[in-house]
Coordinates of C-alpha atoms in Angstrom, one line a residue:
Chain K
M163 CA 25.4 7.2 -20.4
R164 CA 23.6 3.7 -20.6
P165 CA 21.8 2.9 -23.7
E166 CA 18.5 2.0 -22.1
V167 CA 18.6 5.3 -20.4
E168 CA 19.6 7.2 -23.7
A169 CA 16.7 5.4 -25.2
I170 CA 14.2 6.8 -22.7
L171 CA 15.6 10.3 -23.2
K172 CA 15.0 10.2 -26.8
D173 CA 11.5 8.5 -26.4
T174 CA 10.2 11.0 -24.0
K175 CA 11.8 14.0 -25.6
A176 CA 13.9 14.7 -22.5
F177 CA 16.7 16.3 -24.5
L178 CA 14.6 19.2 -25.4
C179 CA 14.2 20.4 -21.8
L180 CA 15.1 23.9 -21.5
D181 CA 15.9 23.8 -18.1
C182 CA 13.1 26.6 -17.4
G183 CA 11.8 25.0 -14.2
K184 CA 8.1 25.1 -15.1
C185 CA 7.8 21.5 -14.1
T186 CA 9.1 22.0 -10.5
G187 CA 7.1 25.3 -10.2
S188 CA 3.9 23.6 -10.8
C189 CA 4.8 20.0 -9.1
P190 CA 2.2 19.6 -6.2
I191 CA 4.9 17.6 -4.7
A192 CA 7.6 20.2 -4.9
R193 CA 5.1 22.9 -3.7
I194 CA 5.0 21.1 -0.1
G195 CA 8.1 18.9 -0.3
I196 CA 10.7 21.4 -1.0
S197 CA 13.6 18.9 -1.9
Y198 CA 11.6 17.4 -4.8
S199 CA 12.4 18.7 -8.4
P200 CA 11.2 17.2 -11.6
R201 CA 13.6 19.6 -13.3
L202 CA 16.5 18.2 -11.4
H203 CA 15.5 14.6 -12.6
I204 CA 15.7 15.4 -16.1
A205 CA 19.0 17.6 -15.7
R206 CA 20.8 14.6 -13.8
T207 CA 19.7 12.1 -16.5
V208 CA 20.5 14.2 -19.5
Y209 CA 24.0 15.3 -18.1
G210 CA 25.0 11.4 -17.6
Y211 CA 24.3 11.2 -13.7
E212 CA 21.4 8.7 -14.6
N213 CA 22.6 6.6 -11.5
E214 CA 22.3 9.3 -9.0
A215 CA 18.7 9.7 -10.5
M216 CA 17.8 6.2 -10.4
A217 CA 19.1 5.8 -6.6
D218 CA 17.2 8.9 -5.5
L219 CA 14.2 7.9 -3.4
D220 CA 12.3 10.7 -5.0
L221 CA 12.2 8.8 -8.2
W222 CA 9.1 7.0 -6.3
S223 CA 7.8 10.1 -5.0
C224 CA 6.4 11.5 -8.5
L225 CA 2.7 11.2 -8.7
T226 CA 2.7 10.8 -12.4
C227 CA 0.0 13.3 -12.3
G228 CA 0.9 14.9 -15.4
L229 CA 0.7 18.6 -14.1
C230 CA 4.3 19.2 -15.3
E231 CA 3.5 18.2 -18.6
V232 CA 0.6 20.5 -19.0
N233 CA 3.0 23.4 -18.2
C234 CA 6.0 22.2 -20.2
P235 CA 7.1 24.5 -23.2
S236 CA 9.0 21.5 -24.7
A237 CA 6.5 19.1 -24.2
V238 CA 8.8 16.8 -22.6
R239 CA 6.9 13.4 -21.6
F240 CA 7.7 13.5 -17.8
V241 CA 5.2 10.7 -17.0
S242 CA 6.4 8.4 -19.3
F243 CA 10.2 9.3 -18.5
I244 CA 9.5 8.5 -14.8
E245 CA 7.6 5.3 -15.8
Q246 CA 10.5 4.0 -17.7
L247 CA 13.3 5.1 -15.7
R248 CA 11.7 3.1 -12.6
A249 CA 11.6 0.3 -14.9
V250 CA 15.3 0.2 -15.3
S251 CA 15.7 1.4 -11.6
A252 CA 13.7 -1.6 -10.3
K253 CA 15.8 -4.2 -12.4
E254 CA 18.2 -2.9 -9.7
R255 CA 16.1 -3.9 -7.1
R256 CA 15.1 -0.6 -6.1
G257 CA 11.7 0.7 -5.2
G258 CA 9.6 3.1 -3.4
I259 CA 8.1 2.7 0.1
C260 CA 4.7 1.1 -0.3
A261 CA 1.7 2.6 1.6
H262 CA -0.6 0.3 3.7
S263 CA 2.5 -2.2 4.1
G264 CA 2.3 -2.8 0.2
I265 CA -0.7 -4.9 0.4
T266 CA -2.2 -3.9 -2.9
Q267 CA 1.1 -4.8 -4.5
L268 CA 1.2 -8.1 -2.8
L269 CA -2.4 -8.9 -4.2
A270 CA -1.4 -8.1 -7.7
K271 CA 1.7 -10.1 -7.5
S272 CA -0.3 -13.0 -5.9
M273 CA -2.7 -12.8 -8.7
A274 CA -0.1 -12.7 -11.3
N275 CA 1.6 -15.8 -10.0
D276 CA -0.3 -18.1 -7.5
G277 CA -3.2 -18.9 -9.8
H278 CA -5.7 -19.3 -7.2
E279 CA -9.4 -19.3 -7.8
Q280 CA -10.6 -16.1 -6.5
D281 CA -14.0 -15.7 -4.9
R282 CA -14.6 -12.1 -5.9
V283 CA -18.1 -12.0 -7.3
G284 CA -20.1 -12.4 -4.0
W285 CA -21.3 -8.6 -4.2
V286 CA -23.4 -9.3 -7.2
T287 CA -26.9 -9.5 -5.8
D288 CA -30.1 -10.8 -7.3
D289 CA -31.4 -7.4 -8.2
L290 CA -28.4 -6.8 -10.5
K291 CA -28.6 -8.1 -13.9
T292 CA -25.3 -9.4 -15.2
S293 CA -24.2 -12.0 -17.9
E294 CA -21.6 -14.6 -18.9
K295 CA -21.1 -13.5 -22.3
G296 CA -22.1 -10.3 -24.2
D297 CA -21.0 -6.9 -25.8
V298 CA -20.3 -4.8 -22.6
L299 CA -18.0 -6.1 -20.0
Y300 CA -17.8 -4.3 -16.6
F301 CA -14.1 -4.4 -15.4
V302 CA -14.4 -4.4 -11.7
G303 CA -10.8 -4.2 -10.7
C304 CA -9.8 -4.5 -6.9
L305 CA -13.1 -3.0 -5.5
P306 CA -13.9 -6.4 -3.9
Y307 CA -10.6 -6.3 -1.9
F308 CA -10.8 -2.4 -1.0
D309 CA -13.9 -3.5 1.0
T310 CA -11.9 -5.4 3.2
I311 CA -8.4 -3.6 3.2
F312 CA -10.0 -0.1 3.6
E313 CA -13.1 -0.9 6.0
N314 CA -11.5 1.0 8.7
I315 CA -11.7 4.3 6.8
G316 CA -15.1 3.6 5.5
I317 CA -14.4 2.6 1.9
E318 CA -17.4 0.6 0.4
G319 CA -15.7 -0.8 -3.0
T320 CA -18.3 -3.2 -3.7
K321 CA -20.8 -0.5 -3.2
I322 CA -19.2 1.2 -6.3
A323 CA -19.2 -1.9 -8.3
K324 CA -22.9 -2.6 -7.3
N325 CA -24.0 1.2 -8.3
T326 CA -22.0 0.8 -11.6
V327 CA -23.7 -2.6 -12.6
G328 CA -27.3 -0.7 -11.4
L329 CA -26.5 2.2 -13.6
L330 CA -25.7 -0.2 -16.7
N331 CA -28.7 -2.0 -16.0
K332 CA -30.9 1.1 -16.2
L333 CA -29.4 2.0 -19.4
G334 CA -30.6 -1.3 -20.6
V335 CA -27.3 -3.1 -20.4
S336 CA -26.7 -6.3 -18.5
P337 CA -22.7 -6.2 -18.4
V338 CA -20.5 -9.3 -18.3
V339 CA -18.7 -9.6 -15.1
M340 CA -15.7 -11.9 -14.8
K341 CA -15.5 -14.5 -12.0
D342 CA -11.7 -14.8 -12.4
E343 CA -10.6 -11.4 -13.5
V344 CA -7.2 -10.6 -12.0
C345 CA -5.8 -7.0 -11.1
C346 CA -5.2 -4.5 -14.0
G347 CA -1.8 -4.3 -12.9
H348 CA -1.5 -0.5 -12.6
D349 CA 0.5 -0.2 -9.4
L350 CA 3.0 -2.9 -10.5
L351 CA 3.5 -1.1 -13.9
W352 CA 4.4 2.3 -11.9
A353 CA 6.3 0.3 -9.5
G354 CA 8.6 -0.9 -12.6
D355 CA 7.4 -4.5 -12.0
L356 CA 6.9 -5.1 -15.9
A357 CA 7.2 -8.8 -15.5
N358 CA 4.3 -9.4 -13.3
F359 CA 2.4 -6.4 -15.0
E360 CA 2.8 -8.5 -18.3
K361 CA 1.6 -11.6 -16.6
L362 CA -1.6 -9.9 -15.6
A363 CA -2.1 -8.0 -18.8
R364 CA -1.9 -11.3 -20.7
R365 CA -4.2 -13.1 -18.4
N366 CA -6.8 -10.4 -18.6
S367 CA -6.6 -10.0 -22.3
E368 CA -7.2 -13.7 -22.5
L369 CA -10.1 -13.7 -20.1
I370 CA -11.7 -10.7 -21.9
S371 CA -11.4 -12.3 -25.4
Q372 CA -13.3 -15.4 -24.1
T373 CA -16.4 -13.3 -23.0
G374 CA -16.7 -11.8 -26.9
A375 CA -16.8 -8.4 -25.4
K376 CA -16.6 -5.2 -27.7
T377 CA -16.8 -2.5 -25.1
I378 CA -15.2 -2.5 -21.5
V379 CA -16.4 -0.3 -19.0
T380 CA -14.5 0.5 -15.9
S381 CA -15.5 2.5 -12.9
C382 CA -11.6 3.1 -11.9
A383 CA -9.6 5.8 -13.6
E384 CA -6.5 3.8 -13.1
C385 CA -8.1 0.7 -14.7
L386 CA -9.1 2.8 -17.7
R387 CA -5.7 4.3 -18.3
T388 CA -4.0 0.8 -18.0
L389 CA -6.5 -1.0 -20.3
R390 CA -6.7 1.7 -22.8
V391 CA -3.0 2.9 -23.0
D392 CA -0.9 0.3 -21.4
Y393 CA -2.3 -3.2 -22.2
P394 CA -1.9 -2.6 -26.0
R395 CA 1.9 -2.7 -25.6
F396 CA 1.9 -5.9 -24.1
A397 CA -1.5 -7.7 -25.2
K398 CA -4.0 -7.2 -27.7
L399 CA -7.3 -6.3 -26.4
G400 CA -9.4 -5.7 -29.5
C401 CA -12.1 -3.8 -27.9
E402 CA -13.2 -0.3 -26.8
V403 CA -12.3 0.8 -23.2
K404 CA -14.6 3.4 -21.7
H405 CA -15.2 4.9 -18.1
I406 CA -18.5 4.8 -16.7
S407 CA -18.9 8.5 -17.1
E408 CA -18.3 8.5 -20.8
F409 CA -20.5 5.5 -21.2
V410 CA -23.7 7.2 -19.3
A411 CA -22.9 10.6 -21.1
E412 CA -23.3 8.9 -24.5
K413 CA -26.2 6.5 -23.7
K414 CA -28.2 8.8 -21.5
G415 CA -29.6 11.0 -24.4
T416 CA -31.1 7.9 -26.2
S417 CA -32.3 5.9 -22.9
P418 CA -35.5 6.6 -21.2
V419 CA -33.9 7.7 -18.0
A420 CA -35.3 10.1 -15.4
M421 CA -33.2 11.9 -12.6
S422 CA -34.4 12.6 -9.1
K423 CA -33.4 15.6 -7.1
L424 CA -30.1 16.3 -5.3
S425 CA -30.1 19.2 -3.2
Q426 CA -26.1 19.3 -2.7
T427 CA -23.3 21.7 -3.6
V428 CA -20.8 19.2 -5.2
A429 CA -17.5 19.5 -6.3
Y430 CA -16.1 17.3 -9.0
Q431 CA -12.5 15.9 -8.4
D432 CA -10.6 15.3 -11.6
P433 CA -8.6 12.2 -11.3
C434 CA -5.2 12.4 -13.0
R435 CA -5.7 9.2 -15.0
L436 CA -9.1 10.3 -16.4
G437 CA -8.2 13.9 -16.6
R438 CA -4.7 14.6 -17.8
H439 CA -3.8 11.2 -19.0
L440 CA -6.8 10.7 -21.1
K441 CA -8.4 14.2 -21.5
I442 CA -11.8 13.1 -20.1
Y443 CA -13.1 16.2 -18.4
E444 CA -16.5 17.0 -19.8
P445 CA -18.3 13.8 -19.5
P446 CA -18.6 13.4 -15.9
R447 CA -19.6 17.0 -15.5
Q448 CA -22.2 16.8 -18.0
V449 CA -23.8 13.8 -16.2
L450 CA -23.7 15.2 -12.8
A451 CA -24.8 18.7 -14.2
A452 CA -28.0 16.7 -15.4
I453 CA -29.1 15.8 -11.9
P454 CA -32.0 18.4 -10.9
G455 CA -31.2 20.5 -8.1
I456 CA -27.4 19.7 -8.2
N457 CA -25.1 22.7 -7.5
L458 CA -21.9 21.8 -9.3
V459 CA -19.3 24.0 -8.3
E460 CA -15.7 24.0 -9.6
M461 CA -12.4 24.0 -7.3
S462 CA -10.1 26.7 -8.1
S463 CA -7.9 24.3 -9.7
N464 CA -9.8 22.0 -12.1
R465 CA -9.6 20.2 -15.4
E466 CA -6.0 20.0 -16.8
F467 CA -4.9 22.1 -13.9
A468 CA -6.7 20.0 -11.2
T469 CA -4.7 19.2 -8.2
C470 CA -4.3 15.5 -7.7
C471 CA -5.5 13.5 -4.7
G472 CA -1.9 13.3 -3.4
T473 CA -0.6 9.6 -3.7
T474 CA -0.9 7.2 -7.0
H475 CA -0.1 3.7 -7.1
F476 CA 0.2 3.7 -3.3
L477 CA 4.2 4.5 -3.2
N478 CA 5.9 7.2 -1.1
C479 CA 2.5 8.2 0.7
T480 CA 4.0 10.6 3.3
N481 CA 3.2 14.1 5.1
V482 CA 3.5 15.6 1.6
S483 CA 0.6 13.6 0.3
E484 CA -1.3 14.7 3.3
G485 CA -0.3 18.4 2.6
I486 CA -1.7 18.1 -1.0
R487 CA -4.9 16.6 0.3
R488 CA -5.3 19.4 2.7
E489 CA -5.2 21.8 0.0
R490 CA -7.6 19.9 -2.2
F491 CA -10.1 20.0 0.8
D492 CA -9.3 23.6 1.3
E493 CA -10.2 24.2 -2.3
A494 CA -13.4 22.3 -2.0
L495 CA -14.6 24.1 1.3
A496 CA -13.6 27.4 -0.4
A497 CA -15.7 26.7 -3.4
G498 CA -18.9 26.0 -0.9
A499 CA -19.1 22.3 -1.5
D500 CA -20.5 19.8 0.9
T501 CA -19.7 17.0 -1.3
M502 CA -16.7 15.9 -3.3
V503 CA -17.4 13.4 -6.2
T504 CA -14.6 11.5 -7.9
A505 CA -14.5 9.2 -10.6
C506 CA -11.7 7.1 -9.2
P507 CA -11.9 4.9 -6.2
K508 CA -8.4 5.3 -5.4
C509 CA -8.8 9.1 -5.0
Q510 CA -11.6 8.4 -2.7
I511 CA -9.6 6.0 -0.7
H512 CA -6.7 8.6 -0.3
L513 CA -9.0 11.6 0.7
K514 CA -11.0 9.5 3.2
C515 CA -7.7 8.1 4.6
S516 CA -6.7 11.5 5.2
Q517 CA -9.9 12.5 6.8
S518 CA -9.8 9.6 9.1
N519 CA -6.2 10.8 10.1
R520 CA -7.0 14.3 11.2
M521 CA -9.3 15.7 13.6
N522 CA -12.1 17.7 12.3
S523 CA -10.4 20.8 11.6
D524 CA -12.0 23.5 9.6
G525 CA -14.9 21.4 8.5
V526 CA -12.7 18.9 6.6
N527 CA -14.2 15.8 7.8
S528 CA -17.8 17.0 7.3
L529 CA -17.0 16.9 3.5
R530 CA -18.9 13.9 2.2
V531 CA -16.5 12.3 -0.2
T532 CA -18.0 9.8 -2.8
D533 CA -18.0 8.2 -6.0
F534 CA -19.3 9.1 -9.3
A535 CA -21.3 6.1 -10.2
T536 CA -22.7 6.1 -6.7
V537 CA -24.1 9.6 -7.0
V538 CA -25.4 9.0 -10.3
N539 CA -27.2 5.6 -9.7
E540 CA -28.8 6.9 -6.7
H541 CA -30.5 9.8 -8.5
M542 CA -31.2 7.9 -11.8
S543 CA -34.3 5.8 -12.4
A544 CA -35.6 4.0 -15.5
K545 CA -38.7 5.3 -16.7
Chain L
M22 CA 30.4 -9.2 28.9
L23 CA 32.0 -5.8 28.7
V24 CA 30.7 -2.3 28.4
D25 CA 32.5 0.7 28.9
A26 CA 32.3 3.0 32.1
S27 CA 29.7 5.7 30.6
A28 CA 27.3 3.2 29.5
R29 CA 27.7 1.2 32.7
E30 CA 26.8 4.3 34.4
L31 CA 23.8 5.0 32.2
L32 CA 22.5 1.4 32.8
S33 CA 22.9 1.5 36.4
G34 CA 21.2 5.0 36.5
A35 CA 18.3 3.3 34.7
G36 CA 18.0 0.7 37.7
L37 CA 19.4 -2.1 36.0
D38 CA 21.2 -5.1 37.7
M39 CA 24.7 -5.1 36.6
R40 CA 25.6 -8.6 37.3
F41 CA 26.3 -9.4 33.8
L42 CA 28.1 -6.3 32.8
G43 CA 32.1 -6.2 33.2
T44 CA 33.8 -2.9 32.9
R45 CA 35.8 -1.8 29.9
E46 CA 38.9 0.6 30.8
Q47 CA 38.9 3.9 29.1
G48 CA 41.6 3.7 26.2
D49 CA 41.1 0.2 25.5
P50 CA 41.1 -0.2 21.8
D51 CA 38.4 -2.9 22.0
A52 CA 36.1 0.1 23.5
M53 CA 36.1 1.5 20.0
R54 CA 34.9 -1.8 18.2
V55 CA 31.3 -2.4 17.4
Y56 CA 30.3 -6.1 17.2
P57 CA 27.8 -6.7 14.6
A58 CA 24.9 -9.1 15.2
T59 CA 25.0 -12.4 13.8
V60 CA 22.1 -14.5 12.4
D61 CA 21.8 -18.3 12.9
R62 CA 20.4 -19.6 9.9
N63 CA 19.3 -22.8 11.3
L64 CA 17.0 -21.1 13.8
C65 CA 15.7 -18.2 11.7
S66 CA 12.0 -18.5 11.1
H67 CA 12.3 -16.0 8.4
C68 CA 9.6 -13.8 10.3
L69 CA 11.4 -10.6 9.3
A70 CA 10.7 -8.8 12.5
C71 CA 14.3 -7.7 12.5
V72 CA 14.3 -6.6 8.8
K73 CA 11.3 -4.2 9.8
L74 CA 13.0 -2.9 12.9
C75 CA 16.5 -2.1 11.7
P76 CA 17.9 -0.5 8.6
S77 CA 21.0 -2.5 8.9
I78 CA 19.4 -5.7 8.2
S79 CA 17.8 -7.0 5.0
W80 CA 16.4 -9.8 3.6
D81 CA 18.6 -11.3 0.6
S82 CA 16.1 -13.3 -1.6
S83 CA 18.9 -14.7 -3.6
K84 CA 20.4 -16.5 -0.7
G85 CA 17.0 -16.9 1.3
Q86 CA 18.0 -15.6 4.3
V87 CA 18.5 -12.6 6.8
V88 CA 21.6 -10.6 6.2
V89 CA 23.2 -8.0 8.8
N90 CA 25.1 -5.4 7.1
E91 CA 28.3 -5.6 9.2
V92 CA 29.5 -2.1 8.2
S93 CA 26.4 -0.1 9.3
C94 CA 25.3 -2.5 12.1
K95 CA 26.0 -0.4 15.3
G96 CA 25.7 -3.2 17.5
C97 CA 23.0 -2.2 19.7
G98 CA 21.6 -5.8 20.2
I99 CA 17.8 -4.7 20.0
C100 CA 17.3 -7.3 16.9
G101 CA 18.6 -10.0 19.1
A102 CA 16.1 -9.0 21.7
I103 CA 13.1 -8.9 19.5
C104 CA 14.0 -12.1 17.4
P105 CA 11.2 -14.5 18.3
A106 CA 13.4 -17.6 17.4
G107 CA 16.4 -16.1 19.2
A108 CA 18.2 -16.6 16.0
I109 CA 20.2 -13.4 16.3
S110 CA 22.8 -13.0 18.8
Q111 CA 25.1 -9.9 19.5
R112 CA 28.4 -10.2 21.3
Q113 CA 28.1 -7.1 23.3
F114 CA 24.8 -7.9 24.8
G115 CA 24.2 -11.7 25.2
T116 CA 20.9 -13.1 25.7
A117 CA 21.6 -13.0 29.3
V118 CA 22.0 -9.3 29.6
I119 CA 19.0 -8.7 26.9
F120 CA 16.6 -10.7 29.3
E121 CA 17.8 -8.7 32.3
I122 CA 17.1 -5.5 30.5
L123 CA 13.7 -6.9 29.4
D124 CA 12.9 -8.0 32.9
H125 CA 13.2 -4.3 34.0
I126 CA 11.0 -3.1 31.2
W127 CA 8.2 -5.5 31.9
D128 CA 8.2 -5.2 35.8
G129 CA 9.8 -2.0 36.6
N130 CA 6.5 -0.9 37.7
G131 CA 5.1 -3.0 40.5
G132 CA 4.4 -6.0 38.1
E133 CA 2.6 -3.5 35.7
P134 CA 4.7 -3.3 32.3
A135 CA 7.0 0.0 32.5
V136 CA 6.3 0.8 29.1
N137 CA 2.5 1.5 28.7
S138 CA 2.6 1.1 24.8
C139 CA 3.9 -1.2 22.2
S140 CA 5.0 2.0 20.1
T141 CA 7.5 2.9 23.0
C142 CA 8.5 -1.0 23.5
P143 CA 11.7 -1.7 21.9
M144 CA 11.2 -5.3 22.1
A145 CA 7.8 -6.1 21.0
V146 CA 7.7 -9.9 20.7
S147 CA 10.9 -9.8 22.4
S148 CA 10.5 -12.0 25.6
L149 CA 10.0 -15.3 23.8
H150 CA 12.5 -17.6 25.4
D151 CA 14.7 -19.8 23.3
D152 CA 13.3 -22.9 25.0
F153 CA 9.8 -22.2 24.0
M154 CA 10.8 -21.4 20.4
K155 CA 12.8 -24.5 20.0
E156 CA 9.4 -26.4 20.4
I157 CA 8.1 -24.8 17.2
P158 CA 9.2 -26.8 14.0
S159 CA 11.0 -24.3 11.9
G160 CA 8.9 -22.8 9.2
T161 CA 5.4 -24.0 10.3
V162 CA 4.4 -21.1 12.5
R163 CA 5.1 -17.7 12.2
V164 CA 4.9 -15.4 15.6
L165 CA 3.5 -11.9 15.7
C166 CA 3.3 -9.2 18.1
S167 CA -0.3 -8.3 18.5
G168 CA 0.3 -4.6 18.2
R169 CA 2.3 -5.0 15.1
A170 CA 0.3 -7.5 13.3
E171 CA -0.9 -6.1 9.8
T172 CA -3.6 -7.7 7.3
I173 CA -0.4 -8.2 4.9
H174 CA 1.2 -10.7 7.3
V175 CA -1.6 -13.1 6.9
L176 CA -1.3 -12.9 2.9
E177 CA 2.6 -13.4 3.2
T178 CA 2.3 -16.0 5.6
A179 CA 0.2 -18.0 3.2
R180 CA 2.3 -17.2 0.1
A181 CA 5.4 -18.7 2.1
G182 CA 3.5 -22.0 2.4
I183 CA 3.4 -21.4 6.4
G184 CA 0.1 -22.6 7.7
G185 CA -0.3 -20.9 11.2
M186 CA 0.2 -17.8 13.0
L187 CA 0.7 -17.2 16.7
L188 CA -0.2 -13.7 17.9
I189 CA 1.4 -12.7 20.9
D190 CA -0.4 -10.1 23.1
C191 CA 1.2 -8.7 26.2
F192 CA -1.6 -5.8 26.8
R193 CA -4.9 -7.6 26.3
D194 CA -6.0 -7.1 30.1
V195 CA -3.5 -4.4 30.8
K196 CA -3.7 -0.7 29.3
Q197 CA -3.9 -1.2 25.7
K198 CA -6.7 -3.5 25.2
E199 CA -7.6 -1.7 21.8
R200 CA -4.2 -2.6 20.4
F201 CA -4.9 -6.3 20.7
E202 CA -8.5 -5.8 19.2
R203 CA -6.6 -3.9 16.4
G204 CA -4.4 -6.7 15.9
E205 CA -7.3 -9.2 16.0
R206 CA -9.4 -7.1 13.4
R207 CA -6.3 -7.2 11.2
I208 CA -5.8 -10.8 11.3
E209 CA -9.5 -11.1 10.7
Q210 CA -9.3 -8.9 7.6
G211 CA -6.4 -10.8 6.3
A212 CA -8.3 -14.0 6.5
R213 CA -11.3 -12.5 4.7
L214 CA -8.8 -11.2 1.9
L215 CA -7.4 -14.5 1.6
K216 CA -10.8 -16.0 1.1
T217 CA -11.5 -13.5 -1.7
L218 CA -8.1 -14.1 -3.3
G219 CA -8.3 -18.0 -3.0
G220 CA -5.6 -20.3 -1.6
R221 CA -4.7 -21.9 1.6
Q222 CA -5.9 -20.5 4.9
V223 CA -3.8 -19.6 7.7
R224 CA -4.8 -20.5 11.2
V225 CA -4.4 -17.9 13.9
E226 CA -3.9 -18.4 17.5
A227 CA -3.6 -16.0 20.2
A228 CA -1.5 -16.3 23.4
K229 CA -1.6 -14.1 26.3
I230 CA 2.0 -13.3 27.1
R231 CA 3.0 -10.7 30.0
G232 CA 6.9 -10.3 30.0
R233 CA 8.6 -13.8 30.5
N234 CA 5.4 -14.9 32.3
M235 CA 4.6 -17.1 29.2
D236 CA 1.7 -19.4 30.8
E237 CA -0.4 -19.5 27.7
L238 CA 2.5 -20.0 25.2
P239 CA 3.1 -23.9 25.8
A240 CA -0.7 -24.5 25.4
A241 CA -0.8 -22.3 22.3
L242 CA 1.9 -24.1 20.8
G243 CA 0.6 -27.5 21.9
R244 CA -2.6 -27.0 19.9
F245 CA -0.5 -26.1 16.8
R246 CA 1.5 -29.5 17.6
R247 CA -1.4 -31.5 18.1
D248 CA -3.4 -30.0 14.9
P249 CA -0.5 -29.2 12.7
P250 CA -1.7 -26.2 10.2

């Protein structure tokens, strides 16, 4: 066995695998795409067939959603196992099939290497208060790009950004918004491209330290996980990273805000990065539940058992992903929801992409898919 | 040019003129032989249209060129037909035969294209003739089929340091107007992304081409020549 693979097995405790198959039994991909098996991945690697495991295209199908980890009796860190195995495999020029022709990965690589001056703060309108330096920094992420890339499926990335800043303003914070922020690098990290990820991590932490921020707020669950968990391995950040839902839940009690009425039945979609990766389940629910008139319902799988939105890091998006989303829509409809609120722009993209791809069968397209910050900001007013 | 008898029958059944096709006798050892496609590096403009089309062709970034896997290549010749630079040749089907096939695809229906959408067109940007492509200085303009243009092509073109893209559109006033509009929209999105991202802009020109009736192409190329991107 190769030493680097052996190190991965030790690090992720994959040697402890009992071969029980609970991972494959719970895996959303395996449920629909029957050829996929997390157990087989571990078994092949443990028994020294790591070359086969790395050459398998299904290495890139894993959603890294972490549902298998919740069910694993041996606490094998499968998500980390996949992440590290991909990094080894990517060195041998392998990779998954990029969705949307790989445009998100290309943008990230371009930001890592080309050093162009971006024009990314055009969405900051006069009614929004932002500052150059301060304690709180809002990490916008790729939202200004999503406006253009996903306009045909109705994604308004900068609307999320505007509402997040609006929300922060109402809580008495005028956040720092960086003009030359680069992509957090999430998609590159999970595609095994560590070299470019490191460049982005170093660049961002350098820029963040120049603003003197002590707290970073993100509106994206993937940015949050990357900044909080993955950046410290490559670059020192020296500040606290919070999702906007955590920030609002903490500040709301002490801030003079009022909520206006929302008479809708809302189901909250747990993003895998926010939920299982970082164990943030309650803050978004608390904030949403505080909106008067709201009927917050739970889908049949929720919190640590929530089904993922079907695609992560824009890799290997197939009809299996569509099938997973179909299940998720069915769960929302069965719970009687007319609105799905998610705390991750990527979930929104994947769900809306699915809606735009199918005819309106069983009312799936009448479900409104929207973002946490948007809903909360629209119904919150400063007293 | 030799094909075996069954292929000949098939092609003539499809109404193709067999002028260019010889006959290969059954039992001829050469009948079993597949001639892989070859790429002329001097002509290749790195548009990667063939790479997207065929699993046997890949981009070798260490050599900086398109390579054909000679073991897996089936010798079908479609890569040669779609190559906008005329850089790929395939010995079973020479350029002349491929154009013969194209003519029938384009004019098989009383002047209307016989294929009614780009997704059923095996050739896409196919019918660009070598003579026209020779007028494009290598590495200055990328040529794309409007039905296959994607947002990412604009960004890739800019990153490769190429300043211009030519969008070939066969269907603008025929049946697939929305395909061209889609291509145009994607290109416009690409330009907006590039503006957000920073860096050099890419000029995009559209040329209306139908089959080999390429009236607009010299004028479009002329615009690039007079005003280099």
